[in-house]
Amino acid sequence: MGEINVLINKVKLEKRIEEMARQIQKDYEGKEVVLVGILKGSVMFMSELAKNIKSSVALDFMDVSSYDGKESTGTIKINKDIRDSIEGKDVIIVEDIIDTGRTLTHIKEYLKQKNPNSIKIATMLSKPSRRVMELEVEYIGFAIEDKFIVGYGLDYNEKYRNLPYIGYIE
Ligand code: IMP
Ligand code: MG
């Protein structure tokens, strides 16, 4: 793997996240929102998004892994579940990137069983050309081409999560 190229710089990225936060604030006025971040990739996005939502939000996290790797239709394994009840709450799942859509399809189905009032999805990045599952995604930061992305939470073998911008590896 070669060097890292900048795809979306910090200023542009954080400006977009601020816009997303404003939209969420508007859409959920007067509601109790729970942001559920999917570990580990979503942490930087979750933090930036939450800081820019001026109304009160609750934060929770889940950690999942896919059972059978990327290309299977296999379900997910929950390594860490959310801590608090979401019954009757308005939930937004916060994800770093949606690729095939399998992970979030499973997570959304799983969280629905906990009887929230609503569930929507906010993702920093989306690769629409890679989608194999039909998944409604309400908030998308940037739709991007099929490149391998690192930075701002995203890793390659646990490296590069701390880069303050979105990069890609050639
Ligand atoms: P999906 O189930 O195929 O949508 O996969 C989504 C998950 O795969 C994300 O939460 C990421 O953890 C990982 N992923 C997908 N594309 C990339 C990438 O370009 N860089 C790093 N991780 C990725
Ligand atoms: Mg992830």
mmCIF file of C-alpha atoms and ligand atoms in Angstrom:
data_model
loop_
_atom_site.group_PDB
_atom_site.id
_atom_site.type_symbol
_atom_site.label_atom_id
_atom_site.label_comp_id
_atom_site.label_asym_id
_atom_site.label_seq_id
_atom_site.Cartn_x
_atom_site.Cartn_y
_atom_site.Cartn_z
ATOM 1 C CA MET A 1 0.000 0.000 0.000
ATOM 2 C CA GLY A 2 1.336 3.390 -0.995
ATOM 3 C CA GLU A 3 1.007 6.840 0.435
ATOM 4 C CA ILE A 4 -2.065 8.641 1.647
ATOM 5 C CA ASN A 5 -3.783 11.210 -0.522
ATOM 6 C CA VAL A 6 -6.174 13.794 0.823
ATOM 7 C CA LEU A 7 -9.735 13.285 -0.402
ATOM 8 C CA ILE A 8 -11.595 15.659 1.935
ATOM 9 C CA ASN A 9 -9.651 18.109 4.026
ATOM 10 C CA LYS A 10 -10.430 18.928 7.650
ATOM 11 C CA VAL A 11 -12.067 22.299 6.977
ATOM 12 C CA LYS A 12 -14.387 20.967 4.285
ATOM 13 C CA LEU A 13 -15.238 17.870 6.302
ATOM 14 C CA GLU A 14 -16.019 19.694 9.519
ATOM 15 C CA LYS A 15 -18.067 22.305 7.690
ATOM 16 C CA ARG A 16 -20.207 19.511 6.244
ATOM 17 C CA ILE A 17 -20.570 17.799 9.627
ATOM 18 C CA GLU A 18 -21.730 21.110 11.081
ATOM 19 C CA GLU A 19 -24.391 21.323 8.353
ATOM 20 C CA MET A 20 -25.525 17.785 9.157
ATOM 21 C CA ALA A 21 -25.773 18.667 12.842
ATOM 22 C CA ARG A 22 -27.873 21.702 12.046
ATOM 23 C CA GLN A 23 -30.199 19.614 9.893
ATOM 24 C CA ILE A 24 -30.589 17.008 12.637
ATOM 25 C CA GLN A 25 -31.274 19.702 15.222
ATOM 26 C CA LYS A 26 -34.002 21.086 12.983
ATOM 27 C CA ASP A 27 -35.535 17.696 12.154
ATOM 28 C CA TYR A 28 -35.670 16.573 15.785
ATOM 29 C CA GLU A 29 -36.798 19.768 17.491
ATOM 30 C CA GLY A 30 -38.306 18.972 20.891
ATOM 31 C CA LYS A 31 -37.427 15.274 20.691
ATOM 32 C CA GLU A 32 -35.149 13.117 22.793
ATOM 33 C CA VAL A 33 -32.457 12.021 20.386
ATOM 34 C CA VAL A 34 -30.083 9.145 21.088
ATOM 35 C CA LEU A 35 -26.989 9.000 18.904
ATOM 36 C CA VAL A 36 -25.711 5.423 18.647
ATOM 37 C CA GLY A 37 -22.144 5.382 17.362
ATOM 38 C CA ILE A 38 -20.731 2.228 15.806
ATOM 39 C CA LEU A 39 -17.243 1.592 17.176
ATOM 40 C CA LYS A 40 -14.552 2.240 16.413
ATOM 41 C CA GLY A 41 -14.744 4.081 13.126
ATOM 42 C CA SER A 42 -17.494 6.518 14.052
ATOM 43 C CA VAL A 43 -15.865 8.107 17.097
ATOM 44 C CA MET A 44 -14.427 11.225 15.438
ATOM 45 C CA PHE A 45 -17.546 11.867 13.373
ATOM 46 C CA MET A 46 -19.808 11.198 16.376
ATOM 47 C CA SER A 47 -17.866 13.652 18.482
ATOM 48 C CA GLU A 48 -17.866 16.408 15.867
ATOM 49 C CA LEU A 49 -21.550 15.849 15.066
ATOM 50 C CA ALA A 50 -22.628 15.824 18.717
ATOM 51 C CA LYS A 51 -20.656 18.984 19.539
ATOM 52 C CA ASN A 52 -22.495 20.827 16.782
ATOM 53 C CA ILE A 53 -26.001 19.802 17.827
ATOM 54 C CA LYS A 54 -27.114 22.541 20.175
ATOM 55 C CA SER A 55 -30.095 20.664 21.657
ATOM 56 C CA SER A 56 -29.541 17.905 24.186
ATOM 57 C CA VAL A 57 -28.694 14.449 22.864
ATOM 58 C CA ALA A 58 -27.804 11.186 24.565
ATOM 59 C CA LEU A 59 -24.779 9.211 23.356
ATOM 60 C CA ASP A 60 -24.428 5.463 23.260
ATOM 61 C CA PHE A 61 -22.161 3.030 21.419
ATOM 62 C CA MET A 62 -22.205 -0.426 19.870
ATOM 63 C CA ASP A 63 -19.382 -2.590 18.643
ATOM 64 C CA VAL A 64 -20.099 -5.268 16.068
ATOM 65 C CA SER A 65 -18.136 -7.524 13.783
ATOM 66 C CA SER A 66 -19.277 -9.465 10.772
ATOM 67 C CA TYR A 67 -19.300 -13.227 11.233
ATOM 68 C CA ASP A 68 -18.106 -14.327 7.840
ATOM 69 C CA GLY A 69 -16.204 -11.473 6.318
ATOM 70 C CA LYS A 70 -17.211 -8.975 3.732
ATOM 71 C CA GLU A 71 -18.628 -10.999 0.887
ATOM 72 C CA SER A 72 -21.051 -13.197 2.808
ATOM 73 C CA THR A 73 -24.622 -12.375 3.697
ATOM 74 C CA GLY A 74 -23.857 -13.588 7.221
ATOM 75 C CA THR A 75 -25.202 -11.732 10.174
ATOM 76 C CA ILE A 76 -23.254 -9.703 12.716
ATOM 77 C CA LYS A 77 -21.778 -10.517 16.083
ATOM 78 C CA ILE A 78 -22.422 -7.973 18.809
ATOM 79 C CA ASN A 79 -19.283 -7.397 20.824
ATOM 80 C CA LYS A 80 -20.770 -4.518 22.778
ATOM 81 C CA ASP A 81 -24.447 -3.608 22.926
ATOM 82 C CA ILE A 82 -25.868 -0.169 23.710
ATOM 83 C CA ARG A 83 -26.025 0.504 27.434
ATOM 84 C CA ASP A 84 -29.347 2.307 27.890
ATOM 85 C CA SER A 85 -32.907 1.548 26.848
ATOM 86 C CA ILE A 86 -34.012 3.172 23.593
ATOM 87 C CA GLU A 87 -37.669 2.240 24.012
ATOM 88 C CA GLY A 88 -39.778 5.135 22.750
ATOM 89 C CA LYS A 89 -36.689 7.164 21.871
ATOM 90 C CA ASP A 90 -35.670 8.682 18.554
ATOM 91 C CA VAL A 91 -32.467 6.972 17.528
ATOM 92 C CA ILE A 92 -29.873 8.006 14.984
ATOM 93 C CA ILE A 93 -27.259 5.396 14.160
ATOM 94 C CA VAL A 94 -23.954 7.155 13.540
ATOM 95 C CA GLU A 95 -21.566 5.393 11.162
ATOM 96 C CA ASP A 96 -18.243 6.251 9.547
ATOM 97 C CA ILE A 97 -18.836 4.763 6.108
ATOM 98 C CA ILE A 98 -21.414 2.632 4.331
ATOM 99 C CA ASP A 99 -20.006 0.231 1.821
ATOM 100 C CA THR A 100 -22.227 -2.768 0.952
ATOM 101 C CA GLY A 101 -24.765 -1.710 3.570
ATOM 102 C CA ARG A 102 -24.776 -5.130 5.232
ATOM 103 C CA THR A 103 -23.504 -4.000 8.622
ATOM 104 C CA LEU A 104 -26.053 -1.247 9.034
ATOM 105 C CA THR A 105 -28.918 -3.343 7.691
ATOM 106 C CA HIS A 106 -28.276 -5.838 10.482
ATOM 107 C CA ILE A 107 -27.735 -3.193 13.141
ATOM 108 C CA LYS A 108 -30.917 -1.375 12.188
ATOM 109 C CA GLU A 109 -32.957 -4.596 12.351
ATOM 110 C CA TYR A 110 -31.424 -5.431 15.705
ATOM 111 C CA LEU A 111 -32.116 -2.023 17.226
ATOM 112 C CA LYS A 112 -35.699 -2.023 15.909
ATOM 113 C CA GLN A 113 -36.406 -4.952 18.215
ATOM 114 C CA LYS A 114 -35.740 -2.634 21.155
ATOM 115 C CA ASN A 115 -38.858 -0.622 20.213
ATOM 116 C CA PRO A 116 -37.533 2.867 19.623
ATOM 117 C CA ASN A 117 -39.978 5.499 18.369
ATOM 118 C CA SER A 118 -37.858 5.921 15.222
ATOM 119 C CA ILE A 119 -34.478 4.966 13.768
ATOM 120 C CA LYS A 120 -32.546 6.887 11.165
ATOM 121 C CA ILE A 121 -28.983 6.666 9.901
ATOM 122 C CA ALA A 122 -26.289 9.331 9.700
ATOM 123 C CA THR A 123 -23.092 8.396 7.921
ATOM 124 C CA MET A 124 -20.031 10.524 7.282
ATOM 125 C CA LEU A 125 -19.298 8.741 3.987
ATOM 126 C CA SER A 126 -21.126 6.489 1.557
ATOM 127 C CA LYS A 127 -19.891 4.450 -1.403
ATOM 128 C CA PRO A 128 -23.142 4.097 -3.378
ATOM 129 C CA SER A 129 -21.542 2.018 -6.166
ATOM 130 C CA ARG A 130 -20.752 -0.736 -3.632
ATOM 131 C CA ARG A 131 -24.226 -1.118 -2.121
ATOM 132 C CA VAL A 132 -25.747 -4.625 -2.150
ATOM 133 C CA MET A 133 -28.454 -4.081 0.462
ATOM 134 C CA GLU A 134 -31.286 -1.662 -0.014
ATOM 135 C CA LEU A 135 -30.893 0.663 2.910
ATOM 136 C CA GLU A 136 -32.463 4.015 3.584
ATOM 137 C CA VAL A 137 -29.824 6.510 4.721
ATOM 138 C CA GLU A 138 -31.227 9.828 5.847
ATOM 139 C CA TYR A 139 -28.042 11.816 6.457
ATOM 140 C CA ILE A 140 -24.959 11.428 4.248
ATOM 141 C CA GLY A 141 -21.885 13.624 4.652
ATOM 142 C CA PHE A 142 -20.233 12.827 1.337
ATOM 143 C CA ALA A 143 -20.998 10.234 -1.334
ATOM 144 C CA ILE A 144 -17.638 9.063 -2.674
ATOM 145 C CA GLU A 145 -16.155 6.785 -5.288
ATOM 146 C CA ASP A 146 -14.989 3.287 -4.476
ATOM 147 C CA LYS A 147 -11.607 4.043 -2.923
ATOM 148 C CA PHE A 148 -10.041 2.647 0.238
ATOM 149 C CA ILE A 149 -10.539 5.369 2.810
ATOM 150 C CA VAL A 150 -8.586 6.096 5.981
ATOM 151 C CA GLY A 151 -8.560 8.879 8.546
ATOM 152 C CA TYR A 152 -11.056 10.647 10.778
ATOM 153 C CA GLY A 153 -11.799 7.351 12.526
ATOM 154 C CA LEU A 154 -11.296 5.028 9.565
ATOM 155 C CA ASP A 155 -8.406 2.601 9.640
ATOM 156 C CA TYR A 156 -6.230 0.318 7.624
ATOM 157 C CA ASN A 157 -5.193 -2.451 10.030
ATOM 158 C CA GLU A 158 -5.855 -0.087 12.964
ATOM 159 C CA LYS A 159 -3.602 2.616 11.511
ATOM 160 C CA TYR A 160 -4.506 6.153 10.427
ATOM 161 C CA ARG A 161 -7.658 6.555 12.555
ATOM 162 C CA ASN A 162 -6.195 9.725 14.045
ATOM 163 C CA LEU A 163 -5.651 11.576 10.773
ATOM 164 C CA PRO A 164 -7.695 14.812 10.984
ATOM 165 C CA TYR A 165 -8.871 14.502 7.354
ATOM 166 C CA ILE A 166 -10.289 11.890 4.958
ATOM 167 C CA GLY A 167 -7.588 10.241 2.887
ATOM 168 C CA TYR A 168 -7.359 7.335 0.503
ATOM 169 C CA ILE A 169 -4.698 4.756 -0.159
ATOM 170 C CA GLU A 170 -3.753 4.003 -3.761
HETATM 171 P P1 IMP B 1 -20.578 -2.621 4.920
HETATM 172 O O1 IMP B 1 -21.250 -3.591 5.852
HETATM 173 O O2 IMP B 1 -20.069 -3.313 3.683
HETATM 174 O O3 IMP B 1 -21.429 -1.426 4.601
HETATM 175 O O4 IMP B 1 -19.242 -2.168 5.626
HETATM 176 C C1 IMP B 1 -19.163 -1.097 6.428
HETATM 177 C C2 IMP B 1 -17.925 -1.180 7.291
HETATM 178 O O5 IMP B 1 -16.766 -1.613 6.555
HETATM 179 C C3 IMP B 1 -17.571 0.193 7.812
HETATM 180 O O6 IMP B 1 -18.180 0.423 9.050
HETATM 181 C C4 IMP B 1 -16.067 0.160 7.897
HETATM 182 O O7 IMP B 1 -15.680 -0.327 9.156
HETATM 183 C C5 IMP B 1 -15.637 -0.823 6.850
HETATM 184 N N1 IMP B 1 -15.197 -0.106 5.629
HETATM 185 C C6 IMP B 1 -15.853 -0.028 4.450
HETATM 186 N N2 IMP B 1 -15.166 0.680 3.543
HETATM 187 C C7 IMP B 1 -14.037 1.094 4.169
HETATM 188 C C8 IMP B 1 -12.921 1.907 3.747
HETATM 189 O O8 IMP B 1 -12.821 2.397 2.605
HETATM 190 N N3 IMP B 1 -11.956 2.118 4.678
HETATM 191 C C9 IMP B 1 -12.018 1.609 5.934
HETATM 192 N N4 IMP B 1 -13.049 0.853 6.369
HETATM 193 C C10 IMP B 1 -14.047 0.591 5.491
HETATM 194 MG MG MG B 2 -17.327 0.584 10.941
#
